[in-house]
CSV table of N, CA and C in Angstrom, one decimal:
chain,number,residue,atom,x,y,z
A,134,MET,N,-22.3,-26.1,29.6
A,134,MET,CA,-23.1,-25.8,29.0
A,134,MET,C,-23.2,-27.3,28.1
A,135,THR,N,-24.1,-27.9,27.6
A,135,THR,CA,-24.1,-28.9,26.4
A,135,THR,C,-24.2,-28.4,25.2
A,136,PRO,N,-23.9,-29.5,24.1
A,136,PRO,CA,-24.1,-28.8,22.8
A,136,PRO,C,-25.5,-28.4,22.5
A,137,GLN,N,-26.4,-29.0,23.2
A,137,GLN,CA,-27.7,-28.4,22.9
A,137,GLN,C,-28.0,-27.5,23.6
A,138,ASP,N,-27.7,-27.0,24.7
A,138,ASP,CA,-27.5,-25.6,25.1
A,138,ASP,C,-27.0,-24.6,24.3
A,139,LEU,N,-25.9,-24.8,23.8
A,139,LEU,CA,-25.1,-23.8,23.1
A,139,LEU,C,-25.9,-23.7,21.7
A,140,THR,N,-26.5,-24.8,21.2
A,140,THR,CA,-27.3,-24.6,20.0
A,140,THR,C,-28.7,-23.8,20.2
A,141,GLY,N,-29.3,-24.0,21.2
A,141,GLY,CA,-30.3,-22.9,22.0
A,141,GLY,C,-30.1,-21.8,21.7
A,142,LEU,N,-28.8,-21.1,22.5
A,142,LEU,CA,-28.1,-20.2,22.7
A,142,LEU,C,-27.9,-19.3,21.3
A,143,TYR,N,-27.2,-20.0,20.7
A,143,TYR,CA,-26.9,-19.6,19.5
A,143,TYR,C,-28.2,-19.1,18.4
A,144,HIS,N,-28.9,-19.9,18.5
A,144,HIS,CA,-30.2,-19.8,17.5
A,144,HIS,C,-31.1,-18.6,18.3
A,145,GLY,N,-31.2,-18.3,19.6
A,145,GLY,CA,-31.6,-17.0,20.1
A,145,GLY,C,-31.0,-15.9,19.9
A,146,TYR,N,-29.3,-15.9,19.7
A,146,TYR,CA,-28.8,-14.8,19.4
A,146,TYR,C,-28.8,-14.3,18.1
A,147,ILE,N,-29.0,-15.4,17.0
A,147,ILE,CA,-29.3,-15.2,15.7
A,147,ILE,C,-30.5,-14.5,15.5
A,148,ASP,N,-31.7,-15.0,16.0
A,148,ASP,CA,-32.9,-14.3,16.2
A,148,ASP,C,-33.1,-12.8,16.4
A,149,CYS,N,-32.1,-12.7,17.8
A,149,CYS,CA,-32.2,-11.3,18.0
A,149,CYS,C,-31.6,-10.5,17.4
A,150,LEU,N,-30.4,-11.0,16.6
A,150,LEU,CA,-30.0,-9.9,15.6
A,150,LEU,C,-30.9,-9.5,14.5
A,151,ASN,N,-31.6,-10.7,14.1
A,151,ASN,CA,-32.5,-10.5,12.9
A,151,ASN,C,-33.7,-9.6,13.1
A,152,ARG,N,-34.1,-9.7,14.3
A,152,ARG,CA,-35.2,-8.8,15.0
A,152,ARG,C,-34.9,-7.4,15.2
A,153,ARG,N,-33.3,-7.4,15.4
A,153,ARG,CA,-32.7,-5.8,15.7
A,153,ARG,C,-33.1,-5.6,17.0
A,154,ASP,N,-33.2,-6.5,17.9
A,154,ASP,CA,-33.5,-6.4,19.2
A,154,ASP,C,-32.5,-6.1,20.1
A,155,TRP,N,-31.7,-4.9,20.1
A,155,TRP,CA,-30.5,-4.6,20.7
A,155,TRP,C,-30.7,-4.7,22.2
A,156,ASP,N,-31.7,-4.2,22.6
A,156,ASP,CA,-31.7,-4.3,24.2
A,156,ASP,C,-31.6,-5.7,24.7
A,157,ASP,N,-32.1,-6.9,23.9
A,157,ASP,CA,-32.0,-8.1,24.2
A,157,ASP,C,-30.5,-9.0,24.0
A,158,LEU,N,-29.7,-7.8,23.4
A,158,LEU,CA,-28.5,-8.6,23.5
A,158,LEU,C,-27.6,-8.9,24.8
A,159,PRO,N,-27.8,-8.1,25.7
A,159,PRO,CA,-26.9,-8.8,27.0
A,159,PRO,C,-27.3,-10.1,27.5
A,160,ARG,N,-28.4,-10.5,27.1
A,160,ARG,CA,-28.7,-11.8,27.4
A,160,ARG,C,-27.9,-12.8,26.8
A,161,PHE,N,-27.2,-12.4,25.5
A,161,PHE,CA,-26.3,-13.5,24.7
A,161,PHE,C,-25.3,-13.3,24.9
A,162,VAL,N,-24.6,-11.9,25.1
A,162,VAL,CA,-23.3,-11.3,25.0
A,162,VAL,C,-22.6,-10.6,26.3
A,163,ALA,N,-21.7,-11.6,26.4
A,163,ALA,CA,-20.8,-10.6,27.7
A,163,ALA,C,-20.5,-9.1,27.7
A,164,GLU,N,-20.6,-8.7,28.8
A,164,GLU,CA,-20.2,-7.2,29.1
A,164,GLU,C,-18.8,-6.8,28.6
A,165,ASP,N,-17.9,-8.1,28.9
A,165,ASP,CA,-16.7,-7.9,28.3
A,165,ASP,C,-16.1,-8.4,26.9
A,166,VAL,N,-16.9,-8.5,26.2
A,166,VAL,CA,-16.9,-9.0,24.9
A,166,VAL,C,-15.6,-8.8,24.1
A,167,ARG,N,-14.8,-9.7,23.7
A,167,ARG,CA,-13.9,-9.5,22.3
A,167,ARG,C,-14.1,-9.9,21.2
A,168,TYR,N,-13.6,-8.9,20.3
A,168,TYR,CA,-14.1,-9.1,18.7
A,168,TYR,C,-12.7,-9.2,18.1
A,169,ASN,N,-12.3,-10.4,17.6
A,169,ASN,CA,-10.9,-10.6,16.9
A,169,ASN,C,-9.8,-10.0,17.9
A,170,GLY,N,-9.9,-10.3,19.0
A,170,GLY,CA,-8.8,-10.1,19.8
A,170,GLY,C,-9.2,-8.9,20.5
A,171,ALA,N,-9.8,-7.9,19.9
A,171,ALA,CA,-10.0,-6.5,20.7
A,171,ALA,C,-11.1,-6.2,21.8
A,172,LEU,N,-10.9,-6.1,22.8
A,172,LEU,CA,-11.8,-5.8,23.7
A,172,LEU,C,-13.0,-4.6,23.4
A,173,LEU,N,-14.0,-4.9,22.8
A,173,LEU,CA,-15.1,-4.0,22.6
A,173,LEU,C,-16.0,-3.7,23.7
A,174,GLY,N,-16.3,-4.8,24.3
A,174,GLY,CA,-17.4,-4.6,25.5
A,174,GLY,C,-18.9,-4.7,24.9
A,175,LEU,N,-19.5,-4.9,25.3
A,175,LEU,CA,-21.2,-4.9,24.9
A,175,LEU,C,-21.4,-3.7,24.3
A,176,ALA,N,-21.1,-2.6,24.7
A,176,ALA,CA,-21.5,-1.2,24.1
A,176,ALA,C,-21.2,-1.2,22.7
A,177,GLY,N,-19.5,-1.6,22.9
A,177,GLY,CA,-18.8,-1.5,21.4
A,177,GLY,C,-19.2,-2.3,20.4
A,178,TYR,N,-19.9,-3.6,20.9
A,178,TYR,CA,-20.2,-4.6,20.0
A,178,TYR,C,-21.6,-4.4,19.6
A,179,ARG,N,-22.7,-3.9,20.3
A,179,ARG,CA,-23.7,-3.4,19.7
A,179,ARG,C,-23.7,-2.3,19.0
A,180,ALA,N,-22.8,-1.5,19.2
A,180,ALA,CA,-22.6,-0.3,18.3
A,180,ALA,C,-22.0,-0.8,16.7
A,181,MET,N,-21.2,-1.9,16.7
A,181,MET,CA,-20.8,-2.4,15.6
A,181,MET,C,-21.9,-2.9,15.0
A,182,LEU,N,-22.6,-3.9,15.4
A,182,LEU,CA,-23.9,-4.4,14.8
A,182,LEU,C,-24.9,-3.2,14.4
A,183,VAL,N,-25.0,-2.5,15.2
A,183,VAL,CA,-25.9,-1.1,14.7
A,183,VAL,C,-25.4,-0.7,13.5
A,184,ALA,N,-24.0,-0.1,13.4
A,184,ALA,CA,-23.6,0.2,12.3
A,184,ALA,C,-23.7,-0.8,10.9
A,185,ASP,N,-23.5,-2.1,11.1
A,185,ASP,CA,-23.5,-2.9,10.1
A,185,ASP,C,-25.0,-2.9,9.6
A,186,VAL,N,-26.1,-2.8,10.4
A,186,VAL,CA,-27.3,-2.7,9.7
A,186,VAL,C,-27.6,-1.4,9.3
A,187,ARG,N,-27.0,-0.3,9.6
A,187,ARG,CA,-27.1,0.8,9.1
A,187,ARG,C,-26.6,1.2,7.6
A,188,ALA,N,-25.5,0.2,7.5
A,188,ALA,CA,-24.8,0.1,6.3
A,188,ALA,C,-25.3,-0.8,5.4
A,189,ILE,N,-26.2,-2.0,6.0
A,189,ILE,CA,-26.9,-3.0,5.2
A,189,ILE,C,-28.0,-3.1,5.8
A,190,PRO,N,-29.1,-2.2,5.4
A,190,PRO,CA,-30.5,-2.2,6.1
A,190,PRO,C,-31.2,-3.5,5.9
A,191,ASP,N,-30.8,-4.3,4.9
A,191,ASP,CA,-31.4,-5.5,4.3
A,191,ASP,C,-30.9,-6.7,4.9
A,192,VAL,N,-29.9,-6.6,5.9
A,192,VAL,CA,-29.0,-7.8,6.1
A,192,VAL,C,-29.7,-8.5,7.1
A,193,ARG,N,-29.6,-10.0,6.7
A,193,ARG,CA,-30.1,-11.3,7.7
A,193,ARG,C,-29.0,-12.1,7.7
A,194,PHE,N,-29.0,-12.4,9.0
A,194,PHE,CA,-28.0,-13.5,9.2
A,194,PHE,C,-28.6,-15.1,9.4
A,195,THR,N,-28.1,-15.6,8.1
A,195,THR,CA,-28.4,-17.0,7.7
A,195,THR,C,-27.6,-18.0,8.2
A,196,LEU,N,-28.1,-19.0,8.7
A,196,LEU,CA,-27.2,-19.9,9.4
A,196,LEU,C,-27.1,-20.9,8.3
A,197,LEU,N,-25.9,-21.3,8.0
A,197,LEU,CA,-25.5,-22.5,7.0
A,197,LEU,C,-25.2,-23.4,7.7
A,198,GLN,N,-24.3,-23.4,8.8
A,198,GLN,CA,-23.6,-24.4,9.5
A,198,GLN,C,-23.2,-24.0,10.7
A,199,LEU,N,-23.6,-25.0,11.8
A,199,LEU,CA,-23.3,-24.8,13.1
A,199,LEU,C,-22.6,-26.2,13.6
A,200,VAL,N,-21.8,-25.7,14.5
A,200,VAL,CA,-21.1,-27.0,15.4
A,200,VAL,C,-20.7,-26.4,16.7
A,201,CYS,N,-21.0,-27.3,17.7
A,201,CYS,CA,-21.3,-26.9,19.0
A,201,CYS,C,-20.3,-28.0,19.6
A,202,GLU,N,-19.3,-27.5,20.1
A,202,GLU,CA,-18.1,-28.4,20.9
A,202,GLU,C,-17.9,-27.4,22.3
A,203,PRO,N,-18.6,-27.5,23.4
A,203,PRO,CA,-18.6,-26.9,24.3
A,203,PRO,C,-16.9,-26.8,25.0
A,204,PRO,N,-16.7,-24.9,25.3
A,204,PRO,CA,-17.5,-24.0,25.4
A,204,PRO,C,-17.3,-23.1,24.0
A,205,VAL,N,-17.3,-24.0,22.8
A,205,VAL,CA,-17.1,-23.5,21.3
A,205,VAL,C,-18.2,-23.5,20.7
A,206,VAL,N,-18.7,-22.4,19.8
A,206,VAL,CA,-19.4,-22.6,18.8
A,206,VAL,C,-19.0,-22.0,17.6
A,207,ALA,N,-19.0,-22.7,16.4
A,207,ALA,CA,-18.5,-22.7,15.2
A,207,ALA,C,-19.4,-22.5,14.0
A,208,VAL,N,-19.6,-21.4,13.5
A,208,VAL,CA,-20.5,-21.2,12.4
A,208,VAL,C,-20.2,-20.5,11.2
A,209,ARG,N,-21.0,-21.0,10.1
A,209,ARG,CA,-20.6,-20.4,9.0
A,209,ARG,C,-22.2,-19.6,8.3
A,210,LEU,N,-22.2,-18.4,8.6
A,210,LEU,CA,-23.4,-17.4,8.3
A,210,LEU,C,-22.9,-17.1,6.6
A,211,GLY,N,-24.5,-17.0,6.1
A,211,GLY,CA,-24.5,-16.6,4.9
A,211,GLY,C,-25.5,-15.2,4.7
A,212,PHE,N,-25.1,-14.4,3.7
A,212,PHE,CA,-25.7,-13.2,3.8
A,212,PHE,C,-26.0,-12.9,2.0
A,213,ASP,N,-27.1,-12.5,1.8
A,213,ASP,CA,-27.6,-12.0,0.4
A,213,ASP,C,-28.3,-10.6,0.8
A,214,CYS,N,-27.6,-9.5,0.4
A,214,CYS,CA,-28.1,-8.4,0.7
A,214,CYS,C,-27.5,-7.2,-0.2
A,215,THR,N,-27.9,-5.9,0.2
A,215,THR,CA,-28.0,-4.6,-0.8
A,215,THR,C,-27.2,-3.6,0.1
A,216,PRO,N,-25.8,-3.5,0.2
A,216,PRO,CA,-25.2,-2.5,1.1
A,216,PRO,C,-25.6,-1.2,0.3
A,217,THR,N,-25.6,-0.2,1.2
A,217,THR,CA,-26.0,1.0,0.8
A,217,THR,C,-24.6,1.9,0.2
A,218,GLY,N,-23.7,1.7,0.6
A,218,GLY,CA,-22.4,2.3,0.3
A,218,GLY,C,-21.2,1.7,0.2
A,219,LEU,N,-20.1,1.7,1.0
A,219,LEU,CA,-18.9,0.7,1.0
A,219,LEU,C,-19.3,-0.3,1.9
A,220,LEU,N,-18.7,-1.4,1.2
A,220,LEU,CA,-18.9,-2.7,2.2
A,220,LEU,C,-17.2,-3.2,2.4
A,221,PHE,N,-16.9,-3.0,3.4
A,221,PHE,CA,-15.5,-3.6,3.6
A,221,PHE,C,-14.4,-2.9,2.8
A,222,GLY,N,-14.9,-1.7,2.4
A,222,GLY,CA,-14.0,-0.5,1.6
A,222,GLY,C,-14.0,-0.9,0.3
A,223,LEU,N,-15.2,-1.8,-0.2
A,223,LEU,CA,-15.6,-1.9,-1.4
A,223,LEU,C,-16.7,-1.0,-1.8
A,224,PRO,N,-16.8,-0.4,-2.8
A,224,PRO,CA,-18.2,0.4,-3.5
A,224,PRO,C,-19.0,-0.3,-3.8
A,225,VAL,N,-19.6,-0.9,-3.1
A,225,VAL,CA,-21.1,-1.9,-3.5
A,225,VAL,C,-22.1,-0.8,-3.9
A,226,ASN,N,-22.4,0.2,-3.4
A,226,ASN,CA,-23.4,1.2,-3.4
A,226,ASN,C,-24.8,0.7,-4.0
A,227,GLY,N,-25.3,0.0,-3.0
A,227,GLY,CA,-26.7,-0.6,-3.5
A,227,GLY,C,-26.8,-1.8,-4.4
A,228,ARG,N,-25.8,-2.4,-4.8
A,228,ARG,CA,-25.7,-3.8,-5.5
A,228,ARG,C,-26.2,-4.7,-4.7
A,229,ARG,N,-26.9,-5.8,-5.4
A,229,ARG,CA,-27.2,-6.9,-4.2
A,229,ARG,C,-25.6,-7.8,-4.4
A,230,VAL,N,-25.3,-8.0,-3.3
A,230,VAL,CA,-24.0,-9.2,-3.1
A,230,VAL,C,-24.2,-10.5,-2.3
A,231,GLN,N,-23.6,-11.5,-2.0
A,231,GLN,CA,-23.6,-12.4,-1.4
A,231,GLN,C,-22.3,-13.0,-1.1
A,232,PHE,N,-22.2,-13.4,0.2
A,232,PHE,CA,-20.9,-13.7,0.8
A,232,PHE,C,-21.2,-14.5,2.0
A,233,SER,N,-20.0,-14.9,2.5
A,233,SER,CA,-20.2,-15.6,3.6
A,233,SER,C,-19.3,-15.3,4.9
A,234,GLU,N,-19.7,-15.7,6.1
A,234,GLU,CA,-18.7,-15.1,7.2
A,234,GLU,C,-18.6,-16.5,8.2
A,235,ASN,N,-17.2,-17.0,8.3
A,235,ASN,CA,-16.8,-17.9,9.2
A,235,ASN,C,-16.5,-17.5,10.5
A,236,VAL,N,-17.3,-17.8,11.6
A,236,VAL,CA,-17.4,-17.3,13.0
A,236,VAL,C,-17.0,-18.3,13.9
A,237,PHE,N,-16.2,-18.2,14.8
A,237,PHE,CA,-15.9,-18.7,16.2
A,237,PHE,C,-16.3,-18.3,17.4
A,238,TYR,N,-17.0,-18.7,18.6
A,238,TYR,CA,-17.7,-18.0,19.4
A,238,TYR,C,-16.9,-18.8,20.6
A,239,ASP,N,-16.6,-18.1,21.7
A,239,ASP,CA,-16.4,-18.7,23.0
A,239,ASP,C,-17.5,-18.4,24.1
A,240,ILE,N,-17.9,-19.3,24.6
A,240,ILE,CA,-19.0,-19.0,25.5
A,240,ILE,C,-18.6,-19.2,26.8
A,241,ALA,N,-18.7,-18.1,27.6
A,241,ALA,CA,-18.5,-18.1,29.2
A,241,ALA,C,-19.6,-17.6,30.0
A,242,GLY,N,-19.8,-18.3,31.2
A,242,GLY,CA,-21.1,-17.9,31.9
A,242,GLY,C,-22.2,-18.0,31.1
A,243,GLY,N,-22.6,-18.6,30.2
A,243,GLY,CA,-23.9,-18.8,29.4
A,243,GLY,C,-24.1,-17.4,28.4
A,244,ARG,N,-23.0,-16.9,28.0
A,244,ARG,CA,-22.9,-15.7,27.1
A,244,ARG,C,-21.6,-16.0,26.3
A,245,ILE,N,-21.8,-15.0,24.9
A,245,ILE,CA,-20.5,-14.8,24.1
A,245,ILE,C,-19.5,-13.7,24.7
A,246,GLY,N,-18.4,-14.7,25.0
A,246,GLY,CA,-17.3,-13.9,25.6
A,246,GLY,C,-16.4,-13.4,24.7
A,247,ALA,N,-16.2,-14.3,23.4
A,247,ALA,CA,-15.2,-13.9,22.5
A,247,ALA,C,-15.6,-14.1,21.0
A,248,VAL,N,-15.1,-13.5,19.9
A,248,VAL,CA,-15.8,-13.8,18.7
A,248,VAL,C,-14.5,-13.6,17.7
A,249,TRP,N,-14.7,-14.3,17.0
A,249,TRP,CA,-13.2,-14.5,15.7
A,249,TRP,C,-14.1,-14.7,14.6
A,250,SER,N,-13.9,-13.6,13.7
A,250,SER,CA,-14.7,-13.4,12.6
A,250,SER,C,-13.8,-13.4,11.2
A,251,VAL,N,-13.9,-14.2,10.3
A,251,VAL,CA,-13.4,-14.0,8.9
A,251,VAL,C,-14.5,-14.1,7.9
A,252,ILE,N,-14.6,-12.7,7.1
A,252,ILE,CA,-15.6,-12.7,6.0
A,252,ILE,C,-14.9,-12.8,4.5
A,253,ASP,N,-15.7,-13.4,4.1
A,253,ASP,CA,-15.1,-13.8,2.3
A,253,ASP,C,-15.3,-12.0,1.7
A,254,LYS,N,-14.5,-11.5,1.8
A,254,LYS,CA,-14.3,-9.8,1.1
A,254,LYS,C,-14.0,-10.3,-0.4
A,255,ALA,N,-13.2,-11.4,-0.5
A,255,ALA,CA,-12.9,-11.7,-2.2
A,255,ALA,C,-14.2,-11.9,-2.8
A,256,ALA,N,-15.3,-12.6,-2.4
A,256,ALA,CA,-16.7,-12.9,-2.9
A,256,ALA,C,-17.3,-11.7,-3.1
A,257,VAL,N,-17.4,-10.5,-2.5
A,257,VAL,CA,-18.1,-9.3,-2.8
A,257,VAL,C,-16.8,-8.5,-3.6
A,258,ALA,N,-15.9,-8.6,-3.8
A,258,ALA,CA,-15.0,-8.1,-4.7
A,258,ALA,C,-15.2,-8.3,-6.1
A,259,ALA,N,-15.4,-9.9,-6.2
A,259,ALA,CA,-15.3,-10.4,-7.3
A,259,ALA,C,-17.1,-10.1,-8.0
A,260,GLN,N,-17.9,-9.9,-7.3
A,260,GLN,CA,-19.1,-9.7,-7.7
A,260,GLN,C,-19.3,-8.4,-8.3
A,261,ILE,N,-18.6,-7.5,-7.7
A,261,ILE,CA,-18.6,-6.0,-8.1
A,261,ILE,C,-17.5,-5.5,-9.3
A,262,GLY,N,-16.6,-6.4,-9.3
A,262,GLY,CA,-15.7,-6.3,-10.3
A,262,GLY,C,-14.6,-5.1,-9.6
A,263,ALA,N,-14.1,-5.5,-8.5
A,263,ALA,CA,-13.2,-4.6,-7.8
A,263,ALA,C,-12.1,-5.5,-7.1
A,264,ALA,N,-11.0,-4.7,-6.7
A,264,ALA,CA,-10.1,-5.6,-6.1
A,264,ALA,C,-10.4,-5.5,-4.4
A,265,PRO,N,-10.3,-6.6,-3.9
A,265,PRO,CA,-10.4,-6.7,-2.2
A,265,PRO,C,-9.5,-5.9,-1.5
A,266,SER,N,-10.3,-5.4,-0.4
A,266,SER,CA,-9.3,-4.5,0.3
A,266,SER,C,-8.3,-5.5,1.2
A,267,ALA,N,-7.3,-5.0,1.7
A,267,ALA,CA,-6.4,-5.7,2.7
A,267,ALA,C,-7.2,-5.9,4.1
A,268,GLY,N,-6.8,-6.9,4.7
A,268,GLY,CA,-7.5,-6.8,6.1
A,268,GLY,C,-8.8,-7.5,6.2
């Protein structure tokens, strides 16, 4: 895939997430997808996203930076949301928080095959006046 192909794929994936169109997820994510080294599979990956949206009903995936170097997509995502309870082990409980996520994706066969994600949990902790959780 070319960098332009990867850009189009990734924009479609973000649109799928923001529309909560979980039935369209297989168009973007491989059946044997790995997340931070663990084999989740498509069903597990979908369940993770559904749980995220349940915990953060107003979550929107905002693309801040995107770099495509086939077969890798590197992204910085921004979030401005109000989680309902715990977020990353922190008692957010409906307070508005802002944080970012840095993510690398390996694309294989035109779909996301592996995801490596690092979330700025310290930013959330600082906003609510709590110590960040480990991990």
